Amino acid sequence: MSSFRFAPARFPHAPPGAAAFAAKAWILPISLSAAGLAIIVGSPVFGWFPVVRLAAVIVPVLAGAVIAAAPWRWNDREWELVASWTPSRRVLGTGVAVAAALLSWIVYSRFQAGGINAVDFTIYFDRPLYQTSLGRWYFVESTDDARFDYLTHLAVHAYWILLPLAALYWIHATPLWLLGLSVVAVVAGGVHVYRIVRLLGFSGVLAAGAALAFLLNDNTARTLNYGFHAEVLYAWFVPWAIDAGLRRARGSYLAAVTATVLVKEDAVFPLFALAMALALTAGPRMRWRDRLIFFAAPVALALVNLALFYVVAVPALSPRGDVMYSYFWSSHGPTPWDAARGMVRDPRALLAGAIASGFLAIVLARHSFLPLLGWRWIAGLAPLVLLYGASDNEQVRAFGIYYAMPLVPFLVIGSAQGARRVAGMLWRPARAEVAAAGLVLASALAVGLGYSLRPWKPEVRHVTDALARIPDGSVVLVQSGLYPHAGYEDRFRLLAPHSLRDPRHAGAVLLLAPEVSGYPFARDERDCLAALPTLGGMPAGLVAVRLDAGAHRCAPGRGAPASR
C-alpha cells in the first residue's frame, strides 16, 4: 500500500523504492490541497469565482488522497492496520482546530458577502440580544412581519438559553458573537458524534468519517449558511446528551438535557428522539432507575417547559394571549390544540404529508438513505417528521433552512450504522470499517449544495460609512442584506413593506444596494424604490433615497430569500 510503504520499519515487506514512489504519489493530493486552500481563502477576498462550493474543493482532494493511498493494493494486514487506527489527542485536537477555522472562515465570508440576511439573523437574534444587554428582555424592534414588531420575542419562542448571551454584548456589541457560537455548536457536536460512534464499538476511521459527515452534510450546511438560529444549538446539546447517555454519565446527561430544553419550546421532539434511541440501543441493559433518568426525565422536563411556555409565558407576553405561529398549522385548526386534534383525527393525511414533505427527498437523501438501515437511531424522529410534514409553511414542510438541524445528530449516527451494515455484507470487518467511513463521508458530500463561498461585497463594508453620512435624527430603513452590518442605533430599522407604510417613518431615508439581497422585496420593487429622490455622497454600490408618496407605486411584496 503506497501510503504506508514509504515507512519500511512499519511494513518490512515493502519493496525497494516504494518510499520514493509513495512520496511522488502524494504530490497530487498535497498540490490539490494547496490549490483548494488558495481558492477557499482567495476567492471570497479577491472575487475569483462568483461562487465556490466547498464540496467541489474537498472531493478532488479526497480523490487524490485515495489515488495516492491506492487501497486496491493493500493486503489484509494493511487493511487491519488502517481499520484499527485510533487518532491521538493531538490529531483530534488538530482536526477540531482545522474544522473550526474552516467553518469560521466560511461563515464570516458569507457575512462579508451579504449572504447572511437580517431575516431572521438580525431581527430575531442579534439586535434582541443587544436590547437584552440594555435591560429590554429580548425586545424585537423591526421585522419583516408587523405582528412581531416592538414586542419581546419570548412571546413567540422560549429562547431561554439565549438570554445569558446578552452579557457578551457588554464586552463588545457585534453580530460576530452569534456567528462564532454557530461554529462552536457544530464543531462541538462533531466531537460528540466521534465519541458516540466509538462508544458504539466502531473504528476510529468510521468515527472520524461520521464526524466529518456531521460537519459537512447539506442539512448542517443549510443551518450554518443562515448565520445563526437557535436550532443550531441542538447540534451541540443533542450529541452531548447521546454521548453522556451511552456512558451512563448521569450528571453530564442531565446537564445536556437541561441545555436542550432551554433552547426552544419544541425541544420535546429531539428529546423524545433521544429517549427512544437510547431505549432501543442501550435500554435492555439498564436498570429501572436508569431508565427513569435516561428515558423519562428528558421528555418530562421538555413537556413541563412546553406547558409553562404555553400556559404562562404566552398569555402574559403575547399581545392577544395566543400562540403567534399557530398559522403554520391553521389548516388543521385555529389553535395548537385544535390543530393537534385535527391531525390526530386524520392519520392517513398526516402520514401522506410526511411522505410528501422534504424529509425523504431532502433530509434523508443528504445521507443517501443510510439512516434507514440504522433505524433505531431515527425511529424517535417520527413525531417531528409528522408535525413538520403537516405544516402549512413551505419552509417547515420542506425541512428548509435550519429546520432539519434537530434531526442531523440522529441521522448521522444512523448513517454510520447503516453504512457499516452495507459494507459488512460486502467485505471482511477491516475493509468494511474503512469502506463504511468512505460511504458515510461520500454521501454527505455528494448530495446537496452544501457550503458556499461568494465574493465579499464592498457595499457591505461601506454600510457604516454610508449611515454616518445620513443626517442625525433621520430614521433609516435599511435593506435586509445590509441591516446586519448597520449597528444598533434605534433609528436604524429594517426596510420592509409595512415599514414603508408606517406614518412614523414619513420622510425616512432608505439605504439600498442593488447587488445585495433585499428580501422581502423582489428586484423590480427595489429598483422602483431606488428611483425615489436620492441623497448624494454615498459610497460606491450604495444608494440613499428619501421616502415620499411615490413609494406606493413600488407595490412592495415578498421576494425570494437570499441565495445559498
XYZ file of C-alpha atoms in Angstrom:
564
model
C 0.000 0.000 0.000
C 1.667 3.160 -1.200
C 0.548 5.366 1.656
C 2.281 3.137 4.187
C 5.113 1.508 2.283
C 7.322 4.546 2.488
C 7.663 3.561 6.165
C 9.684 0.320 5.815
C 10.112 -0.090 9.564
C 6.375 -0.491 9.863
C 5.979 -2.598 6.748
C 9.212 -4.599 6.325
C 7.797 -6.349 3.267
C 7.747 -3.077 1.290
C 9.624 -3.465 -1.992
C 12.759 -1.440 -2.764
C 11.989 2.067 -3.976
C 8.467 2.028 -2.533
C 9.188 5.021 -0.308
C 10.199 7.209 -3.244
C 7.192 6.031 -5.248
C 4.819 6.779 -2.364
C 6.297 10.231 -1.837
C 5.689 11.066 -5.508
C 2.155 9.688 -5.334
C 1.289 12.115 -2.554
C 2.327 15.129 -4.638
C -1.140 15.107 -6.251
C -3.309 15.366 -3.089
C -0.864 17.813 -1.497
C -0.995 20.026 -4.588
C -4.783 19.797 -4.710
C -4.950 20.699 -1.013
C -2.784 23.767 -1.559
C -4.871 24.844 -4.545
C -8.085 24.236 -2.610
C -6.869 26.285 0.334
C -5.916 29.125 -2.003
C -9.374 29.051 -3.598
C -11.210 28.921 -0.266
C -9.235 31.856 1.121
C -8.618 33.860 -2.023
C -11.863 33.632 -3.958
C -14.054 35.457 -1.408
C -11.452 38.168 -0.858
C -10.378 38.738 -4.469
C -13.553 37.674 -6.272
C -12.005 34.967 -8.452
C -15.234 32.970 -8.809
C -18.883 34.020 -8.422
C -19.479 31.030 -6.154
C -17.296 28.261 -4.715
C -18.926 25.094 -3.398
C -16.886 23.527 -0.618
C -17.627 20.011 -1.860
C -16.143 20.920 -5.242
C -12.875 21.687 -3.448
C -12.837 18.806 -0.967
C -13.863 15.964 -3.286
C -10.834 16.305 -5.623
C -8.519 16.405 -2.592
C -10.064 13.222 -1.198
C -9.957 11.559 -4.615
C -6.274 12.458 -4.906
C -5.628 11.001 -1.460
C -7.351 7.751 -2.440
C -5.275 7.533 -5.619
C -2.090 8.146 -3.627
C -3.032 5.612 -0.945
C -4.014 3.032 -3.598
C -6.155 0.853 -1.293
C -6.644 -1.664 -4.109
C -3.020 -2.686 -3.444
C -3.420 -3.205 0.282
C -3.163 -6.671 1.771
C -5.270 -7.903 4.677
C -2.705 -6.822 7.252
C -2.664 -3.279 5.936
C -6.465 -3.097 5.901
C -6.456 -4.190 9.534
C -3.891 -1.548 10.472
C -5.972 1.199 8.874
C -9.187 -0.088 10.440
C -7.552 -0.234 13.878
C -6.204 3.318 13.644
C -7.179 5.464 16.607
C -6.317 9.163 16.357
C -4.307 10.570 19.238
C -5.484 13.548 21.266
C -3.105 15.729 19.281
C -4.553 14.542 15.980
C -8.098 15.036 17.241
C -7.245 18.481 18.566
C -5.681 19.456 15.265
C -8.717 18.190 13.387
C -11.069 20.165 15.606
C -8.984 23.320 15.155
C -8.896 22.927 11.367
C -12.647 22.277 11.204
C -13.378 25.296 13.400
C -11.102 27.521 11.322
C -12.636 26.348 8.040
C -16.244 26.766 9.159
C -15.466 30.116 10.792
C -13.985 31.351 7.536
C -16.993 30.150 5.544
C -19.499 31.789 7.884
C -17.509 35.019 8.140
C -17.077 35.157 4.361
C -20.801 34.712 3.833
C -21.358 37.544 6.291
C -18.981 39.828 4.377
C -20.575 38.780 1.078
C -24.011 39.879 2.260
C -25.162 36.263 2.242
C -26.477 36.337 5.811
C -29.748 38.207 5.713
C -31.280 40.236 8.515
C -34.267 37.861 8.409
C -34.021 36.099 10.916
C -30.406 36.634 11.998
C -30.501 40.313 12.911
C -34.126 40.957 13.720
C -34.749 37.943 15.980
C -31.305 37.230 17.434
C -28.571 39.842 17.136
C -30.484 43.037 17.885
C -32.780 41.433 20.526
C -29.698 40.228 22.410
C -28.280 43.737 22.227
C -31.594 45.052 23.576
C -31.418 42.468 26.356
C -27.987 43.805 27.300
C -29.711 47.182 27.795
C -32.382 45.653 30.033
C -35.133 45.226 27.407
C -35.635 41.466 27.561
C -35.288 40.002 24.087
C -37.039 43.000 22.593
C -37.618 42.957 18.837
C -37.665 46.362 17.162
C -38.461 45.963 13.472
C -39.072 42.842 11.415
C -40.391 41.752 8.034
C -43.731 40.916 9.709
C -45.619 43.677 11.525
C -47.098 41.209 14.028
C -43.705 40.790 15.679
C -42.568 44.433 15.768
C -41.923 46.164 19.108
C -42.501 43.015 21.129
C -40.402 40.663 23.209
C -39.786 37.582 21.097
C -40.171 35.485 24.234
C -43.864 35.828 23.440
C -43.175 33.773 20.318
C -40.460 31.274 21.265
C -38.958 30.018 24.530
C -35.369 31.053 23.802
C -34.396 30.950 27.480
C -30.845 29.781 26.854
C -30.058 32.784 24.672
C -30.652 35.376 27.389
C -27.256 34.915 29.133
C -25.558 35.573 25.792
C -26.523 39.220 26.175
C -23.596 39.556 28.596
C -21.264 39.213 25.605
C -22.698 42.449 24.240
C -21.479 44.239 27.344
C -17.952 43.348 26.258
C -18.487 44.430 22.661
C -21.695 44.653 20.656
C -21.154 42.700 17.448
C -23.026 40.046 15.456
C -19.800 38.045 15.292
C -20.620 36.563 18.711
C -23.533 34.649 17.220
C -21.651 33.610 14.105
C -18.890 32.225 16.313
C -21.393 30.417 18.525
C -22.871 28.671 15.481
C -19.460 27.302 14.560
C -18.703 26.256 18.144
C -22.027 24.400 18.356
C -21.494 22.450 15.138
C -17.854 21.591 15.847
C -18.659 20.536 19.426
C -21.434 18.344 18.055
C -18.954 16.760 15.660
C -16.650 15.893 18.559
C -19.516 14.181 20.375
C -20.513 12.305 17.210
C -16.970 10.929 17.005
C -17.198 9.779 20.627
C -20.647 8.255 20.092
C -19.583 6.171 17.107
C -16.581 4.929 19.073
C -18.828 4.079 22.034
C -20.972 2.009 19.683
C -17.936 -0.167 19.033
C -16.940 1.097 15.608
C -13.426 2.008 14.499
C -11.690 5.353 14.734
C -11.795 5.566 10.940
C -15.577 5.212 10.820
C -15.984 7.578 13.776
C -13.855 10.202 12.033
C -15.857 9.761 8.833
C -19.121 10.202 10.735
C -17.833 13.321 12.497
C -16.819 14.848 9.166
C -20.186 13.890 7.692
C -21.879 15.667 10.592
C -19.923 18.849 9.837
C -20.147 18.761 6.046
C -23.576 17.381 5.139
C -26.037 19.697 3.418
C -28.521 19.701 6.309
C -25.883 21.161 8.627
C -24.604 23.495 5.910
C -28.068 24.985 5.372
C -28.150 25.955 9.031
C -24.675 27.494 9.120
C -25.229 29.257 5.797
C -28.105 31.008 7.569
C -25.719 32.581 10.101
C -27.336 31.786 13.427
C -30.604 30.340 14.601
C -31.385 28.842 17.990
C -31.775 25.389 16.423
C -28.042 25.264 15.762
C -27.579 24.670 19.493
C -29.320 21.311 19.083
C -26.278 20.341 17.000
C -24.234 20.615 20.193
C -26.552 19.621 23.017
C -28.260 16.583 21.462
C -24.992 14.743 20.606
C -23.697 15.726 24.037
C -26.752 14.080 25.608
C -26.392 10.939 23.468
C -22.706 10.704 24.351
C -23.431 11.063 28.071
C -26.355 8.642 27.867
C -24.273 5.888 26.292
C -21.646 6.373 29.001
C -24.335 6.439 31.746
C -22.839 9.751 32.918
C -25.895 10.981 34.792
C -24.675 14.457 35.694
C -23.435 15.260 32.207
C -26.582 13.773 30.703
C -28.947 15.862 32.808
C -26.889 18.987 32.071
C -27.133 18.305 28.331
C -30.856 17.588 28.573
C -31.459 20.786 30.544
C -29.496 22.809 27.992
C -31.573 21.246 25.213
C -34.842 22.042 26.992
C -33.830 25.696 27.276
C -33.127 26.089 23.548
C -36.750 26.282 22.420
C -40.220 25.069 23.290
C -40.030 22.362 20.608
C -37.164 20.613 22.446
C -39.651 17.892 23.372
C -39.211 16.429 19.876
C -35.425 15.920 19.760
C -35.539 14.806 23.401
C -38.207 12.221 22.616
C -35.961 11.016 19.790
C -33.063 10.903 22.268
C -35.031 8.801 24.754
C -36.208 6.438 22.016
C -32.718 5.998 20.577
C -31.228 5.192 23.971
C -34.113 2.866 24.814
C -33.704 0.923 21.570
C -29.915 0.695 21.722
C -28.995 0.636 25.412
C -32.312 0.165 27.208
C -32.252 -3.613 27.734
C -29.028 -3.289 29.740
C -30.298 -0.524 32.038
C -31.834 -0.808 35.493
C -35.250 0.717 36.103
C -33.748 3.719 37.928
C -31.509 4.489 34.967
C -34.466 4.137 32.642
C -36.286 6.852 34.564
C -33.279 9.158 34.279
C -32.306 8.445 30.686
C -35.718 7.825 29.091
C -38.442 9.529 31.112
C -36.661 12.591 32.517
C -35.821 14.299 29.181
C -39.368 14.092 27.859
C -40.864 15.098 31.207
C -38.639 18.173 31.511
C -39.403 19.212 27.940
C -43.151 18.804 28.458
C -43.017 20.910 31.622
C -41.158 23.635 29.724
C -43.654 23.468 26.859
C -46.611 23.670 29.248
C -45.154 26.603 31.174
C -44.430 28.448 27.955
C -47.918 27.967 26.511
C -49.832 28.416 29.772
C -47.783 31.134 31.485
C -45.408 32.951 29.118
C -47.573 33.209 26.009
C -50.705 34.614 27.716
C -48.558 37.089 29.648
C -46.394 38.303 26.754
C -48.322 37.787 23.526
C -50.466 40.804 22.508
C -53.606 38.676 22.169
C -52.542 35.913 24.517
C -52.327 33.340 21.732
C -49.559 31.260 20.175
C -48.296 33.576 17.461
C -47.148 30.934 14.980
C -50.380 28.908 15.054
C -50.934 29.862 11.422
C -48.182 27.405 10.484
C -50.790 24.656 11.027
C -54.002 26.673 10.642
C -55.494 24.311 8.039
C -55.807 21.728 10.825
C -57.269 24.118 13.406
C -57.025 27.737 14.623
C -55.089 26.929 17.822
C -52.303 24.425 18.555
C -54.757 22.283 20.488
C -57.347 22.314 17.677
C -54.644 21.654 15.094
C -53.336 18.696 17.118
C -56.829 17.212 17.344
C -57.352 17.757 13.627
C -54.140 15.954 12.761
C -54.874 13.016 15.061
C -58.330 12.582 13.515
C -56.831 12.069 10.062
C -53.709 9.902 10.455
C -53.670 8.936 6.773
C -53.389 12.574 5.724
C -50.736 13.061 8.393
C -48.679 10.187 7.008
C -49.178 11.379 3.436
C -47.939 14.829 4.426
C -44.803 13.379 5.985
C -44.078 11.311 2.877
C -44.621 14.308 0.594
C -42.553 16.602 2.818
C -38.858 17.265 2.423
C -37.908 14.524 4.883
C -37.347 11.843 2.257
C -36.392 13.938 -0.754
C -34.206 16.467 1.052
C -33.211 15.376 4.544
C -32.702 11.611 4.182
C -31.379 11.968 0.644
C -28.481 14.023 2.046
C -27.361 10.829 3.781
C -28.126 8.502 0.844
C -30.931 6.953 2.932
C -28.356 5.074 5.001
C -30.080 6.026 8.299
C -32.950 3.722 7.345
C -30.582 0.808 7.959
C -29.702 2.280 11.346
C -33.398 2.737 12.082
C -33.085 2.541 15.876
C -31.451 5.963 15.810
C -34.165 7.645 13.763
C -37.351 5.896 14.931
C -37.941 8.570 17.579
C -37.955 11.300 14.934
C -41.395 10.192 13.715
C -43.436 12.766 15.729
C -41.297 15.653 14.483
C -41.419 14.432 10.886
C -45.204 14.061 11.055
C -45.628 17.516 12.594
C -43.410 19.290 10.076
C -44.932 17.363 7.192
C -48.372 18.624 8.222
C -47.307 22.280 8.289
C -48.832 24.898 6.001
C -45.489 26.713 5.921
C -43.443 25.732 2.888
C -40.052 26.023 4.616
C -41.154 23.923 7.590
C -42.732 21.285 5.372
C -39.596 21.111 3.218
C -37.272 20.988 6.263
C -35.626 24.014 4.697
C -33.006 26.380 6.136
C -32.462 25.367 9.787
C -35.487 23.084 10.316
C -33.567 19.850 9.712
C -30.897 20.588 12.323
C -32.572 18.756 15.261
C -32.614 15.598 13.141
C -28.987 15.658 11.985
C -27.298 14.010 15.021
C -29.607 11.003 14.790
C -29.301 10.821 11.012
C -25.505 10.825 11.041
C -25.267 8.160 13.744
C -27.864 6.062 11.936
C -25.962 6.635 8.709
C -22.735 5.327 10.261
C -24.517 2.218 11.461
C -26.276 1.769 8.127
C -23.057 2.192 6.148
C -21.316 -0.362 8.339
C -24.146 -2.800 7.747
C -23.936 -2.376 3.973
C -20.144 -2.654 3.950
C -20.282 -5.663 6.248
C -22.333 -7.545 3.670
C -19.664 -6.950 1.031
C -16.304 -7.123 2.788
C -14.499 -8.530 5.782
C -14.600 -6.467 9.007
C -11.410 -4.447 8.455
C -12.299 -3.496 4.902
C -15.904 -2.899 5.931
C -14.908 -0.324 8.578
C -12.851 1.696 6.094
C -15.425 1.370 3.328
C -18.209 2.456 5.688
C -16.248 5.574 6.627
C -15.847 6.443 2.968
C -19.518 5.763 2.274
C -20.732 7.976 5.127
C -18.479 10.837 4.087
C -19.221 10.468 0.377
C -22.968 10.527 0.995
C -22.599 13.754 2.971
C -20.552 15.462 0.254
C -22.270 14.159 -2.860
C -25.853 15.294 -2.291
C -26.999 18.897 -1.917
C -25.352 22.273 -2.410
C -23.541 22.303 0.930
C -21.380 25.220 1.992
C -20.719 28.031 -0.445
C -18.361 30.979 -0.648
C -19.082 34.146 -2.607
C -17.007 37.284 -3.194
C -17.080 39.854 -0.427
C -19.147 42.883 -1.362
C -17.675 46.363 -0.869
C -21.199 47.660 -0.247
C -21.280 45.617 2.962
C -18.004 47.098 4.202
C -19.233 50.620 3.493
C -22.567 50.411 5.337
C -21.235 52.079 8.488
C -19.674 54.885 6.440
C -22.900 55.421 4.495
C -25.000 55.604 7.653
C -22.594 58.140 9.138
C -23.269 60.434 6.159
C -27.020 60.465 6.784
C -28.111 63.390 8.986
C -28.606 62.596 12.661
C -32.210 62.253 13.693
C -33.352 60.705 10.421
C -34.978 57.303 10.618
C -33.109 54.994 8.242
C -34.843 51.966 6.734
C -32.039 49.591 5.805
C -32.257 46.894 3.132
C -32.230 43.429 4.692
C -28.896 42.341 3.195
C -27.253 45.443 4.680
C -29.061 45.532 8.023
C -26.762 43.004 9.802
C -23.910 45.497 9.248
C -25.775 48.633 10.332
C -25.022 48.633 14.049
C -27.506 49.052 16.857
C -28.843 52.618 16.807
C -32.598 52.788 17.412
C -33.148 54.905 14.302
C -31.817 52.140 12.032
C -34.715 49.840 11.157
C -35.406 47.073 8.705
C -36.786 48.042 5.316
C -39.981 46.021 4.926
C -43.318 46.588 3.151
C -45.137 47.567 6.322
C -42.323 49.873 7.484
C -42.758 51.898 4.274
C -46.395 52.485 5.175
C -45.759 53.321 8.838
C -46.647 57.021 9.367
C -43.836 57.248 11.940
C -41.412 56.737 9.059
C -42.633 59.641 6.926
C -39.603 61.296 5.364
C -37.304 58.434 6.353
C -34.148 57.627 4.436
C -33.882 54.274 2.648
C -30.422 52.703 2.349
C -30.297 50.381 -0.649
C -27.774 48.273 -2.533
C -28.871 46.865 -5.914
C -26.424 43.937 -5.775
C -27.229 42.788 -2.236
C -30.172 40.690 -1.039
C -33.274 42.781 -0.497
C -35.733 40.192 0.839
C -38.745 40.526 1.183
C -38.696 42.786 -1.889
C -38.393 41.489 -5.441
C -35.702 43.009 -7.654
C -38.105 45.220 -9.616
C -39.569 46.539 -6.370
C -36.105 47.501 -5.122
C -35.359 49.209 -8.430
C -38.568 51.188 -8.053
C -37.547 52.315 -4.557
C -34.089 53.279 -5.813
C -35.764 55.726 -8.226
C -37.069 57.860 -5.330
C -35.324 61.216 -4.665
C -31.693 60.457 -3.826
C -29.283 61.766 -1.242
C -25.851 62.227 -2.761
C -22.446 61.359 -1.409
C -22.938 57.625 -0.781
C -20.115 55.082 -1.158
C -19.997 53.103 -4.392
C -22.716 50.483 -4.682
C -24.981 52.097 -2.083
C -27.960 54.347 -2.714
C -29.766 56.524 -0.165
C -33.206 57.814 -1.101
C -35.838 59.844 0.701
C -39.180 58.156 1.319
C -42.055 60.082 -0.220
C -45.563 59.477 -1.512
C -44.165 57.914 -4.675
C -43.183 54.788 -2.759
C -46.712 53.406 -3.090
C -46.033 52.827 -6.803
C -43.416 50.224 -5.942
C -46.081 47.713 -4.822
C -43.772 46.071 -2.256
C -44.322 42.385 -1.587
C -42.341 39.305 -0.697
C -39.423 38.458 -2.929
C -37.099 35.487 -2.813
C -34.807 34.789 0.160
C -31.073 35.302 -0.173
C -29.450 32.724 -2.432
C -27.339 29.962 -0.961
